[in-house]
Amino acid sequence: MNFILEGLQRALHLIFTFDREVWVIVLLSLKVSMTAIVFASALAIPVGFWLAIQEFWGKHFIIAVINTLLALPTVVVGLLIYSLISRRGPLGILGLLFTPWAMIIGQFVLAVPIIIALTYSAVQGIDKRVRNTALTLGANNYQTALTMIKEARYAVFAAVVTGFGRVIAEVGAAMILGGNIKGSTRIMTTAIALETSKGEFGFALALGLILLLVAFGVNILLHYFQSKKVYIE
Amino acid sequence: MLDKIIEIKDMQKSYHRKMILDIDYLNFREGGIYSLVGPNGSGKTTLLNILNLLLKPDRGKIFYFNQEVNWALPDKLLELRRQMTLVEQIPYLFNTTVWNNLAFGLRIRKVSPQVRQERINRVLNLVGLSDFQHRKVNQLSGGEIKRVAIARALVLEPKILFLDEPTASIDQRYIDITEKIIKRINQQLKTTVLITTHDLSQAYRLSQEVISLVGGKIVREVPENIFRGEIIEDYKGKWLEIDKKVKFALVTEKEGFAHIYIDPRDIILSLKPFQSSARNTFFGKIVKITEQNHLVKLEVDIGVLMVTVITRESFQDMQLNLGSKIYLTFKASAVKLY
């Protein structure tokens, strides 16, 4: 029991003294996950939007596949990308393995289906009159699409934030692809796993608390966006 | 004659193999106000959507400014669409401020910020919502939403304005204002206006031409002598009370307010009252005479305006003139519910 209290004490000490090592890890975590989310959003928001407004043969199948990918185990993603970017893999020449970019790719793959699925339902959820209203006011196709996304903005932000919440907390892919190299690819989740097994309980707990705080912030944001979704009759 | 602004030829549209619209020919002239009347499901909204180029008909041709619409050219469609606009029956306002809603179409048309502000101020004033610029739309009432939607259309100064039930679900006070606005923009900006309405008296009040749509088809003969009133009953039978002075005997099971029409050909004219089984007899003055081929159309003021049609021969025999006083007689069964 004592070691928990001691650990907590040490954790708070590390946080409030702005321990350099802790903050290097936290900042790298945020940087990797944010970069992954920016790229994932750039791809997934248009795809989700397009799926929502377009009717074509096989659409339901694609939606089912994307929904399945939501439950993709992170270690499997890590494994698949590992096979592509390891030295012997087809993209081995790029030398990406055990760099932050490898982790970004892993998190990107994890986030894309989430953002697609949630953008899809966000756009499906907007009022059917939005499209015609934009068109009758003279919008071209591009402006109409933009208007629809704008009307769904809170739900789309929520999709992005949910994606971020998933990737910042994942450990499997980052461990396999980043390798948990100190000062280079060590992020919060991988560090927690390592430090705990090393017995550095206080250090792990400090990172755990910060990670919880990030998760809490993400949820506050989500809640805010969800409360903003106002339907106008 | 003014130029044709829209012309429709042999147009058809169906949903799930059910014919929704089937119009042989229809045209609208520049600067006119037209009303589209008809029961629910008669195709009014579908027609408006097609005229706004939101919906492609299955077949047929549409001409704007004497040029045929080419559905394969999106740029041309866009250019046309920007010259008109539609206010839907239950309009959607973008989830932002009133000002942003009004600015939407102006931004798209690249109107300069200064002109934008001037126009927005002017139309908000026109619809009586000057103080609402910065109001969020989710704070508006149903009637206010409708007026903002009308303002959002007017601010574009379109050549053609389509209004789907513009006065449904707004206060009586604003119905009058809305009607005045429609007339004013029609006069000042020469905007061609097409409205759909359930209120026949409104249709006649506002427009030069009332187009009646039934089951997707244009009904050429729009009934004249349409009145709205309350059905009342006394010991002598049922009446439709138009106002304090005028009431028509009629045969109906209906109660409450109703629209009725009386076919002008069912009305008998006489210089003296005569004994008959017909329960409706009125005395009035001729206020307008129009000749139509071998027929003469007379408008008679009996407290309300009644239209009657007689042959040219009868007209000459009776030596009628403007201001002549005559009796109108028709049966209770000639008063038909619309």
Coordinates of C-alpha atoms in Angstrom, one line a residue:
Chain A
M1 CA 0.0 0.0 0.0
N2 CA 2.8 2.3 0.9
F3 CA 4.5 2.1 -2.5
I4 CA 1.3 3.5 -4.1
L5 CA 1.4 6.6 -1.9
E6 CA 5.1 7.0 -2.4
G7 CA 4.6 6.6 -6.1
L8 CA 1.8 9.2 -6.1
Q9 CA 4.0 11.6 -4.1
R10 CA 6.8 11.2 -6.6
A11 CA 4.5 11.5 -9.5
L12 CA 3.1 14.8 -8.3
H13 CA 6.6 16.0 -7.6
L14 CA 7.6 15.1 -11.2
I15 CA 4.6 16.9 -12.7
F16 CA 4.8 20.1 -10.6
T17 CA 8.6 20.4 -10.9
F18 CA 8.2 20.1 -14.7
D19 CA 10.6 17.3 -14.9
R20 CA 12.3 17.5 -18.2
E21 CA 12.1 13.8 -19.1
V22 CA 8.4 13.7 -18.4
W23 CA 7.7 16.7 -20.5
V24 CA 9.8 15.5 -23.4
I25 CA 7.7 12.4 -23.5
V26 CA 4.4 14.3 -23.1
L27 CA 5.2 16.7 -25.9
L28 CA 6.3 14.0 -28.2
S29 CA 3.1 12.1 -27.5
L30 CA 1.0 15.2 -28.4
K31 CA 3.1 16.0 -31.4
V32 CA 2.8 12.5 -32.9
S33 CA -0.9 12.1 -32.2
M34 CA -1.8 15.6 -33.4
T35 CA 0.2 15.1 -36.6
A36 CA -1.5 11.8 -37.2
I37 CA -4.9 13.4 -36.6
V38 CA -4.3 16.3 -39.0
F39 CA -3.4 13.9 -41.8
A40 CA -6.2 11.5 -40.9
S41 CA -8.8 14.3 -40.8
A42 CA -7.6 15.6 -44.2
L43 CA -8.4 12.2 -45.7
A44 CA -11.2 11.0 -43.6
I45 CA -13.5 14.0 -43.5
P46 CA -13.9 14.3 -47.3
V47 CA -14.3 10.5 -47.6
G48 CA -16.9 10.4 -44.8
F49 CA -18.7 13.3 -46.4
W50 CA -18.6 11.7 -49.8
L51 CA -19.9 8.4 -48.5
A52 CA -22.8 10.3 -46.8
I53 CA -24.0 12.1 -49.9
Q54 CA -23.2 9.6 -52.7
E55 CA -25.3 6.6 -53.5
F56 CA -23.6 3.8 -55.3
W57 CA -23.5 0.0 -55.5
G58 CA -21.6 -1.6 -52.6
K59 CA -21.9 1.4 -50.3
H60 CA -23.4 -0.5 -47.4
F61 CA -20.6 -3.0 -47.7
I62 CA -18.0 -0.3 -47.4
I63 CA -19.7 1.2 -44.4
A64 CA -19.7 -2.3 -42.8
V65 CA -16.0 -2.7 -43.5
I66 CA -15.3 0.8 -42.0
N67 CA -17.3 0.0 -38.9
T68 CA -15.4 -3.2 -38.5
L69 CA -12.1 -1.3 -38.7
L70 CA -13.2 0.7 -35.7
A71 CA -12.4 -2.3 -33.6
L72 CA -9.1 -2.8 -35.2
P73 CA -6.6 -4.1 -32.5
T74 CA -3.7 -1.6 -32.3
V75 CA -1.1 -4.4 -32.2
V76 CA -2.4 -5.7 -35.5
V77 CA -2.1 -2.3 -37.1
G78 CA 1.4 -2.2 -35.7
L79 CA 2.2 -5.6 -37.1
L80 CA 0.9 -4.8 -40.6
I81 CA 2.7 -1.5 -40.9
Y82 CA 5.8 -3.1 -39.4
S83 CA 5.8 -5.6 -42.2
L84 CA 5.6 -2.8 -44.7
I85 CA 8.3 -0.5 -43.4
S86 CA 10.7 -2.9 -41.8
R87 CA 14.1 -3.1 -43.6
R88 CA 12.9 -6.2 -45.5
G89 CA 9.5 -4.8 -46.3
P90 CA 8.5 -3.1 -49.5
L91 CA 8.9 0.4 -48.0
G92 CA 12.0 -0.5 -46.0
I93 CA 14.2 1.7 -48.1
L94 CA 12.6 4.8 -46.5
G95 CA 14.0 3.9 -43.1
L96 CA 10.9 4.8 -41.3
L97 CA 10.9 2.1 -38.7
F98 CA 11.6 3.2 -35.1
T99 CA 11.0 6.9 -36.0
P100 CA 8.2 9.2 -34.9
W101 CA 6.9 9.0 -38.5
A102 CA 6.3 5.2 -38.1
M103 CA 4.1 5.9 -35.1
I104 CA 2.3 8.7 -37.0
I105 CA 1.5 6.2 -39.8
G106 CA 0.2 3.7 -37.2
Q107 CA -2.0 6.2 -35.5
F108 CA -3.1 7.6 -38.8
V109 CA -4.4 4.1 -39.8
L110 CA -6.1 3.8 -36.5
A111 CA -7.8 7.2 -36.7
V112 CA -9.0 7.2 -40.3
P113 CA -11.8 4.7 -39.9
I114 CA -13.1 6.4 -36.8
I115 CA -13.2 9.8 -38.4
I116 CA -14.7 8.5 -41.6
A117 CA -17.5 6.6 -39.7
L118 CA -18.2 9.6 -37.4
T119 CA -18.1 12.1 -40.2
Y120 CA -20.4 9.9 -42.2
S121 CA -23.0 9.8 -39.5
A122 CA -22.5 13.5 -38.8
V123 CA -23.3 14.5 -42.4
Q124 CA -26.2 12.0 -42.5
G125 CA -27.5 13.6 -39.4
I126 CA -27.8 17.1 -40.8
D127 CA -31.1 18.5 -41.9
K128 CA -32.0 17.3 -45.4
R129 CA -32.9 20.9 -46.3
V130 CA -29.3 22.2 -46.0
R131 CA -28.3 21.1 -49.4
N132 CA -31.3 22.6 -51.3
T133 CA -31.0 25.8 -49.2
A134 CA -27.4 26.3 -50.2
L135 CA -28.3 25.5 -53.9
T136 CA -31.2 27.9 -54.0
L137 CA -29.0 30.7 -52.6
G138 CA -26.7 30.1 -55.5
A139 CA -23.9 27.9 -54.2
N140 CA -22.0 25.7 -56.6
N141 CA -21.3 22.1 -55.7
Y142 CA -18.1 22.8 -53.8
Q143 CA -19.7 25.6 -51.8
T144 CA -22.7 23.4 -51.1
A145 CA -20.5 20.6 -49.8
L146 CA -18.6 23.1 -47.6
T147 CA -21.9 24.5 -46.3
M148 CA -23.0 21.0 -45.4
I149 CA -19.8 20.3 -43.5
K150 CA -20.1 23.6 -41.8
E151 CA -23.6 22.8 -40.6
A152 CA -22.3 19.5 -39.3
R153 CA -19.2 21.2 -37.9
Y154 CA -19.7 20.3 -34.2
A155 CA -20.3 16.7 -35.0
V156 CA -17.3 16.7 -37.3
F157 CA -15.1 18.3 -34.6
A158 CA -16.4 15.6 -32.3
A159 CA -15.3 13.0 -34.8
V160 CA -11.8 14.5 -34.9
V161 CA -11.6 14.7 -31.1
T162 CA -12.7 11.1 -30.7
G163 CA -10.0 10.0 -33.1
F164 CA -7.5 11.9 -31.1
G165 CA -8.7 10.3 -27.9
R166 CA -8.2 6.9 -29.4
V167 CA -4.7 7.4 -30.8
I168 CA -3.2 9.3 -27.8
A169 CA -4.2 6.4 -25.6
E170 CA -3.0 3.5 -27.8
V171 CA 0.1 1.6 -27.0
G172 CA 0.4 -1.5 -29.2
A173 CA 1.2 0.2 -32.5
A174 CA 3.5 2.8 -31.0
M175 CA 5.4 0.1 -29.2
I176 CA 6.0 -2.0 -32.3
L177 CA 6.6 0.8 -34.7
G178 CA 8.4 3.4 -32.5
G179 CA 10.4 0.9 -30.4
N180 CA 10.1 3.1 -27.3
I181 CA 13.6 4.7 -27.8
K182 CA 14.3 7.2 -25.1
G183 CA 14.4 10.8 -26.4
S184 CA 13.2 9.8 -29.9
T185 CA 10.1 7.6 -29.9
R186 CA 9.2 7.2 -26.3
I187 CA 5.7 8.5 -25.8
M188 CA 3.4 8.4 -22.7
T189 CA 1.8 5.0 -23.2
T190 CA 5.0 3.2 -24.1
A191 CA 6.9 4.8 -21.3
I192 CA 4.2 3.8 -18.8
A193 CA 4.5 0.2 -19.9
L194 CA 8.3 0.3 -19.7
E195 CA 8.7 2.2 -16.4
T196 CA 6.1 0.1 -14.7
S197 CA 7.9 -3.1 -15.6
K198 CA 11.2 -1.4 -14.5
G199 CA 9.6 -0.6 -11.1
E200 CA 9.7 3.2 -11.7
F201 CA 6.2 3.4 -10.4
G202 CA 6.2 7.2 -9.7
F203 CA 7.4 8.1 -13.1
A204 CA 4.8 5.8 -14.8
L205 CA 2.1 7.3 -12.5
A206 CA 3.1 10.8 -13.4
L207 CA 2.6 10.1 -17.1
G208 CA -0.6 8.2 -16.4
L209 CA -2.0 11.2 -14.6
I210 CA -1.1 13.5 -17.4
L211 CA -2.6 11.1 -19.9
L212 CA -5.8 11.0 -17.8
L213 CA -5.8 14.7 -17.9
V214 CA -5.5 14.8 -21.7
A215 CA -8.4 12.2 -21.9
F216 CA -10.4 14.4 -19.6
G217 CA -9.8 17.5 -21.7
V218 CA -10.8 15.5 -24.8
N219 CA -14.0 14.5 -23.2
I220 CA -14.8 18.1 -22.1
L221 CA -14.3 19.2 -25.7
L222 CA -16.5 16.4 -26.9
H223 CA -19.2 17.3 -24.5
Y224 CA -19.0 20.9 -25.6
F225 CA -19.3 20.0 -29.3
Q226 CA -22.2 17.6 -28.6
S227 CA -24.1 20.2 -26.6
K228 CA -23.6 22.6 -29.6
K229 CA -25.5 20.4 -32.0
V230 CA -28.7 22.4 -32.2
Y231 CA -31.5 21.3 -34.5
I232 CA -33.6 24.0 -35.9
E233 CA -37.0 23.2 -37.0
Chain B
M1 CA -46.8 41.9 -74.1
L2 CA -43.9 41.3 -71.7
D3 CA -41.2 38.8 -72.5
K4 CA -41.6 35.2 -71.4
I5 CA -39.2 34.6 -68.6
I6 CA -40.0 30.9 -68.1
E7 CA -41.6 28.5 -70.5
I8 CA -42.4 24.9 -69.9
K9 CA -43.2 22.4 -72.7
D10 CA -44.3 18.8 -72.4
M11 CA -42.8 18.3 -69.0
Q12 CA -43.3 15.2 -66.9
K13 CA -42.0 14.0 -63.6
S14 CA -42.8 10.8 -61.8
Y15 CA -41.7 9.1 -58.6
H16 CA -41.9 5.4 -58.2
R17 CA -43.9 5.1 -61.4
K18 CA -46.5 7.5 -60.2
M19 CA -46.9 10.6 -62.3
I20 CA -46.4 13.7 -60.1
L21 CA -46.3 16.4 -62.8
D22 CA -47.6 16.4 -66.3
I23 CA -47.6 19.9 -67.8
D24 CA -48.2 20.4 -71.6
Y25 CA -47.4 24.0 -71.6
L26 CA -47.0 26.8 -69.1
N27 CA -45.3 30.2 -69.2
F28 CA -44.5 33.0 -66.9
R29 CA -44.0 36.6 -68.1
E30 CA -41.4 38.9 -66.8
G31 CA -42.5 41.1 -63.9
G32 CA -45.7 39.1 -63.2
I33 CA -47.0 37.7 -59.9
Y34 CA -48.3 34.2 -60.3
S35 CA -50.1 32.0 -57.8
L36 CA -50.0 28.3 -57.8
V37 CA -53.0 26.8 -56.0
G38 CA -54.0 23.2 -55.6
P39 CA -54.6 20.6 -52.9
N40 CA -51.8 18.9 -51.0
G41 CA -49.9 16.5 -53.2
S42 CA -50.9 18.2 -56.4
G43 CA -47.3 18.7 -57.4
K44 CA -46.8 22.3 -56.4
T45 CA -43.6 21.8 -54.5
T46 CA -42.2 19.5 -57.1
L47 CA -42.9 22.1 -59.8
L48 CA -41.1 24.7 -57.7
N49 CA -38.1 22.4 -57.3
I50 CA -37.9 21.8 -61.0
L51 CA -38.2 25.5 -61.8
N52 CA -35.3 26.1 -59.4
L53 CA -33.3 23.5 -61.3
L54 CA -33.0 21.4 -58.1
L55 CA -34.8 18.5 -59.7
K56 CA -34.6 17.3 -63.3
P57 CA -37.8 16.4 -65.0
D58 CA -38.1 13.0 -66.7
R59 CA -38.8 14.6 -70.0
G60 CA -39.8 17.9 -71.5
K61 CA -38.2 21.3 -72.0
I62 CA -37.8 24.4 -69.8
F63 CA -36.8 27.7 -71.2
Y64 CA -35.4 30.7 -69.3
F65 CA -35.2 34.0 -71.1
N66 CA -36.1 32.1 -74.2
Q67 CA -33.1 29.7 -73.9
E68 CA -33.5 26.1 -73.3
V69 CA -32.1 24.6 -70.1
N70 CA -29.3 22.2 -70.8
W71 CA -29.0 19.9 -67.8
A72 CA -25.7 18.6 -69.0
L73 CA -24.0 22.0 -68.4
P74 CA -23.6 22.6 -64.7
D75 CA -22.0 26.0 -65.2
K76 CA -25.0 27.2 -67.1
L77 CA -27.4 25.8 -64.6
L78 CA -25.5 27.6 -61.8
E79 CA -25.6 30.8 -63.7
L80 CA -29.4 30.5 -64.1
R81 CA -29.9 29.4 -60.6
R82 CA -28.1 32.5 -59.3
Q83 CA -30.8 34.6 -61.0
M84 CA -33.6 33.2 -58.9
T85 CA -34.2 31.8 -55.5
L86 CA -36.7 29.8 -53.6
V87 CA -38.1 30.2 -50.1
E88 CA -39.2 26.8 -48.9
Q89 CA -42.4 26.2 -47.0
I90 CA -40.5 25.3 -43.9
P91 CA -37.3 27.1 -44.5
Y92 CA -33.9 26.1 -43.1
L93 CA -31.7 28.7 -41.6
F94 CA -28.0 28.0 -41.3
N95 CA -27.0 27.4 -37.7
T96 CA -25.3 30.8 -37.2
T97 CA -26.5 34.4 -36.9
V98 CA -29.3 36.1 -38.9
W99 CA -26.7 38.3 -40.5
N100 CA -24.6 35.3 -41.7
N101 CA -27.7 33.8 -43.2
L102 CA -28.4 36.9 -45.2
A103 CA -24.8 37.3 -46.2
F104 CA -24.5 33.8 -47.5
G105 CA -25.8 34.3 -51.0
L106 CA -24.2 37.7 -51.3
R107 CA -20.8 36.3 -50.4
I108 CA -21.2 33.6 -53.1
R109 CA -22.1 36.4 -55.6
K110 CA -19.0 38.3 -54.5
V111 CA -20.9 41.4 -53.5
S112 CA -18.6 43.9 -51.8
P113 CA -18.9 44.0 -48.0
Q114 CA -20.2 47.6 -48.1
V115 CA -23.0 46.8 -50.5
R116 CA -23.7 43.6 -48.5
Q117 CA -24.2 45.6 -45.3
E118 CA -26.5 48.1 -47.0
R119 CA -28.7 45.5 -48.6
I120 CA -28.9 43.4 -45.4
N121 CA -29.9 46.5 -43.4
R122 CA -32.5 47.4 -46.0
V123 CA -34.2 44.0 -46.2
L124 CA -34.2 43.4 -42.5
N125 CA -35.9 46.7 -42.1
L126 CA -38.4 45.6 -44.8
V127 CA -39.4 42.4 -42.9
G128 CA -39.4 44.2 -39.6
L129 CA -36.4 42.5 -38.1
S130 CA -33.9 45.4 -37.9
D131 CA -32.7 44.5 -34.5
F132 CA -32.2 40.8 -35.3
Q133 CA -28.9 41.1 -37.2
H134 CA -26.7 39.4 -34.6
R135 CA -29.4 37.1 -33.2
K136 CA -28.6 33.4 -33.4
V137 CA -31.2 31.6 -35.4
N138 CA -31.9 29.1 -32.7
Q139 CA -33.4 31.9 -30.7
L140 CA -36.0 32.7 -33.3
S141 CA -39.7 31.8 -33.4
G142 CA -41.3 30.0 -36.3
G143 CA -42.7 33.2 -37.8
E144 CA -39.4 35.0 -37.4
I145 CA -37.6 32.1 -39.1
K146 CA -39.9 32.5 -42.1
R147 CA -39.4 36.2 -42.3
V148 CA -35.6 35.8 -42.1
A149 CA -35.8 33.3 -44.9
I150 CA -37.8 35.7 -47.0
A151 CA -35.2 38.4 -46.2
R152 CA -32.4 36.1 -47.2
A153 CA -34.1 35.6 -50.6
L154 CA -34.9 39.3 -51.1
V155 CA -31.4 40.4 -50.3
L156 CA -30.2 38.7 -53.5
E157 CA -32.5 40.8 -55.6
P158 CA -33.4 37.8 -57.8
K159 CA -35.0 38.2 -61.2
I160 CA -37.4 35.4 -60.2
L161 CA -38.6 34.7 -56.7
F162 CA -40.3 31.4 -55.8
L163 CA -42.2 31.4 -52.5
D164 CA -43.6 28.1 -51.2
E165 CA -46.5 29.0 -48.9
P166 CA -44.9 32.2 -47.8
T167 CA -47.6 33.1 -45.3
A168 CA -48.4 29.7 -43.8
S169 CA -47.5 29.7 -40.1
I170 CA -47.0 33.4 -39.6
D171 CA -49.1 35.9 -37.8
Q172 CA -52.0 37.7 -39.6
R173 CA -50.2 41.0 -39.0
Y174 CA -47.2 39.7 -41.0
I175 CA -49.3 38.1 -43.6
D176 CA -50.4 41.6 -44.6
I177 CA -46.8 42.9 -44.4
T178 CA -45.5 39.9 -46.5
E179 CA -48.1 40.5 -49.1
K180 CA -47.1 44.2 -49.3
I181 CA -43.5 43.2 -49.6
I182 CA -44.2 40.8 -52.4
K183 CA -46.1 43.5 -54.3
R184 CA -43.4 46.1 -53.6
I185 CA -40.4 44.1 -54.8
N186 CA -42.5 43.2 -57.8
Q187 CA -43.1 46.8 -58.6
Q188 CA -39.7 48.3 -57.7
L189 CA -37.4 45.6 -58.9
K190 CA -39.6 44.0 -61.5
T191 CA -39.1 40.7 -59.9
T192 CA -41.2 37.9 -61.3
V193 CA -42.9 36.2 -58.4
L194 CA -44.4 32.7 -58.2
I195 CA -46.1 31.8 -54.9
T196 CA -47.9 28.7 -53.9
T197 CA -50.7 29.2 -51.5
H198 CA -53.7 27.5 -49.9
D199 CA -55.4 30.8 -49.5
L200 CA -57.3 31.4 -52.7
S201 CA -58.3 34.9 -51.7
Q202 CA -54.6 35.7 -51.2
A203 CA -53.9 34.2 -54.6
Y204 CA -56.4 36.5 -56.2
R205 CA -55.3 39.5 -54.1
L206 CA -51.7 39.2 -55.1
S207 CA -51.5 37.8 -58.6
Q208 CA -52.4 38.5 -62.1
E209 CA -52.8 34.9 -62.9
V210 CA -53.8 32.0 -60.7
I211 CA -52.6 28.6 -61.9
S212 CA -54.5 25.7 -60.5
L213 CA -52.7 22.4 -60.2
V214 CA -54.7 19.2 -59.6
G215 CA -53.0 15.8 -59.7
G216 CA -49.9 17.2 -61.4
K217 CA -51.9 18.8 -64.2
I218 CA -52.7 22.4 -64.9
V219 CA -56.4 23.0 -64.7
R220 CA -57.1 25.6 -67.2
E221 CA -60.3 27.0 -65.9
V222 CA -59.5 28.4 -62.5
P223 CA -62.8 28.9 -60.9
E224 CA -63.9 32.5 -60.5
N225 CA -66.1 33.7 -57.7
I226 CA -64.0 32.2 -54.9
F227 CA -65.0 33.2 -51.5
R228 CA -64.0 32.3 -48.0
G229 CA -66.4 32.5 -45.1
E230 CA -67.9 30.7 -42.2
I231 CA -70.7 28.1 -42.6
I232 CA -73.5 29.0 -40.3
E233 CA -76.9 27.4 -39.8
D234 CA -80.3 28.9 -38.9
Y235 CA -83.9 27.8 -39.2
K236 CA -83.9 28.5 -43.0
G237 CA -80.9 26.3 -43.7
K238 CA -77.1 26.6 -44.1
W239 CA -75.3 29.7 -45.2
L240 CA -71.8 30.8 -46.0
E241 CA -71.3 34.1 -44.3
I242 CA -68.7 36.2 -46.2
D243 CA -69.2 39.2 -44.1
K244 CA -72.0 40.9 -42.2
K245 CA -73.9 41.9 -45.3
V246 CA -73.4 39.0 -47.7
K247 CA -74.2 35.4 -47.1
F248 CA -74.9 32.6 -49.6
A249 CA -77.3 29.8 -49.1
L250 CA -75.6 26.5 -49.8
V251 CA -75.9 22.8 -49.3
T252 CA -73.2 21.1 -47.3
E253 CA -72.4 18.9 -44.4
K254 CA -69.3 20.9 -43.6
E255 CA -68.9 23.2 -40.7
G256 CA -66.6 26.1 -39.9
F257 CA -64.6 28.1 -42.4
A258 CA -64.6 27.1 -46.0
H259 CA -63.7 28.2 -49.5
I260 CA -66.5 28.1 -52.0
Y261 CA -66.8 29.0 -55.7
I262 CA -69.7 29.8 -57.9
D263 CA -69.5 29.1 -61.6
P264 CA -70.2 32.4 -63.4
R265 CA -72.4 30.5 -65.8
D266 CA -74.7 29.4 -63.1
I267 CA -75.8 32.9 -62.3
I268 CA -78.9 34.3 -63.9
L269 CA -79.1 38.0 -64.5
S270 CA -82.4 39.9 -64.4
L271 CA -83.5 43.5 -64.4
K272 CA -86.3 42.7 -62.0
P273 CA -86.5 40.2 -59.1
F274 CA -88.3 37.1 -60.2
Q275 CA -90.0 34.2 -58.3
S276 CA -88.1 31.0 -58.4
S277 CA -86.9 28.1 -56.4
A278 CA -83.3 29.5 -56.3
R279 CA -82.5 30.7 -52.8
N280 CA -79.8 33.2 -53.6
T281 CA -80.8 36.6 -55.0
F282 CA -78.7 39.7 -54.8
F283 CA -79.0 43.2 -56.1
G284 CA -75.9 44.9 -57.4
K285 CA -74.2 47.3 -59.7
I286 CA -72.1 46.4 -62.8
V287 CA -68.5 47.7 -62.2
K288 CA -66.6 46.1 -65.1
I289 CA -67.5 44.7 -68.5
T290 CA -65.1 42.5 -70.5
E291 CA -65.8 40.9 -73.8
Q292 CA -64.6 37.4 -74.5
N293 CA -65.4 36.1 -78.0
H294 CA -69.1 35.7 -78.0
L295 CA -69.4 36.0 -74.3
V296 CA -69.5 39.0 -72.0
K297 CA -68.0 38.9 -68.6
L298 CA -69.5 41.2 -66.0
E299 CA -68.3 42.1 -62.6
V300 CA -71.1 43.0 -60.3
D301 CA -70.7 44.6 -56.9
I302 CA -73.2 43.0 -54.5
G303 CA -71.2 43.9 -51.4
V304 CA -68.6 41.5 -52.8
L305 CA -67.5 41.3 -56.4
M306 CA -69.2 38.6 -58.3
V307 CA -68.3 37.6 -61.8
T308 CA -71.0 36.5 -64.2
V309 CA -70.9 35.5 -67.8
I310 CA -73.7 36.0 -70.4
T311 CA -73.9 35.8 -74.1
R312 CA -73.4 38.8 -76.2
E313 CA -77.0 38.6 -77.4
S314 CA -78.4 38.7 -73.8
F315 CA -76.1 41.5 -73.0
Q316 CA -77.4 43.6 -75.9
D317 CA -81.1 42.6 -75.2
M318 CA -80.9 43.7 -71.6
Q319 CA -79.1 47.0 -72.6
L320 CA -76.6 46.7 -69.8
N321 CA -74.0 49.4 -69.1
L322 CA -71.4 50.2 -66.5
G323 CA -73.3 51.2 -63.4
S324 CA -76.5 49.3 -64.4
K325 CA -78.3 47.8 -61.5
I326 CA -79.3 44.2 -61.8
Y327 CA -80.4 41.1 -59.9
L328 CA -78.3 38.0 -59.6
T329 CA -80.0 34.7 -58.9
F330 CA -78.5 31.3 -58.4
K331 CA -79.4 28.1 -56.6
A332 CA -77.9 26.9 -53.3
S333 CA -76.5 23.9 -55.1
A334 CA -74.5 26.3 -57.4
V335 CA -72.4 27.2 -54.4
K336 CA -69.7 24.6 -54.5
L337 CA -67.1 23.9 -51.9
Y338 CA -63.6 24.4 -53.3

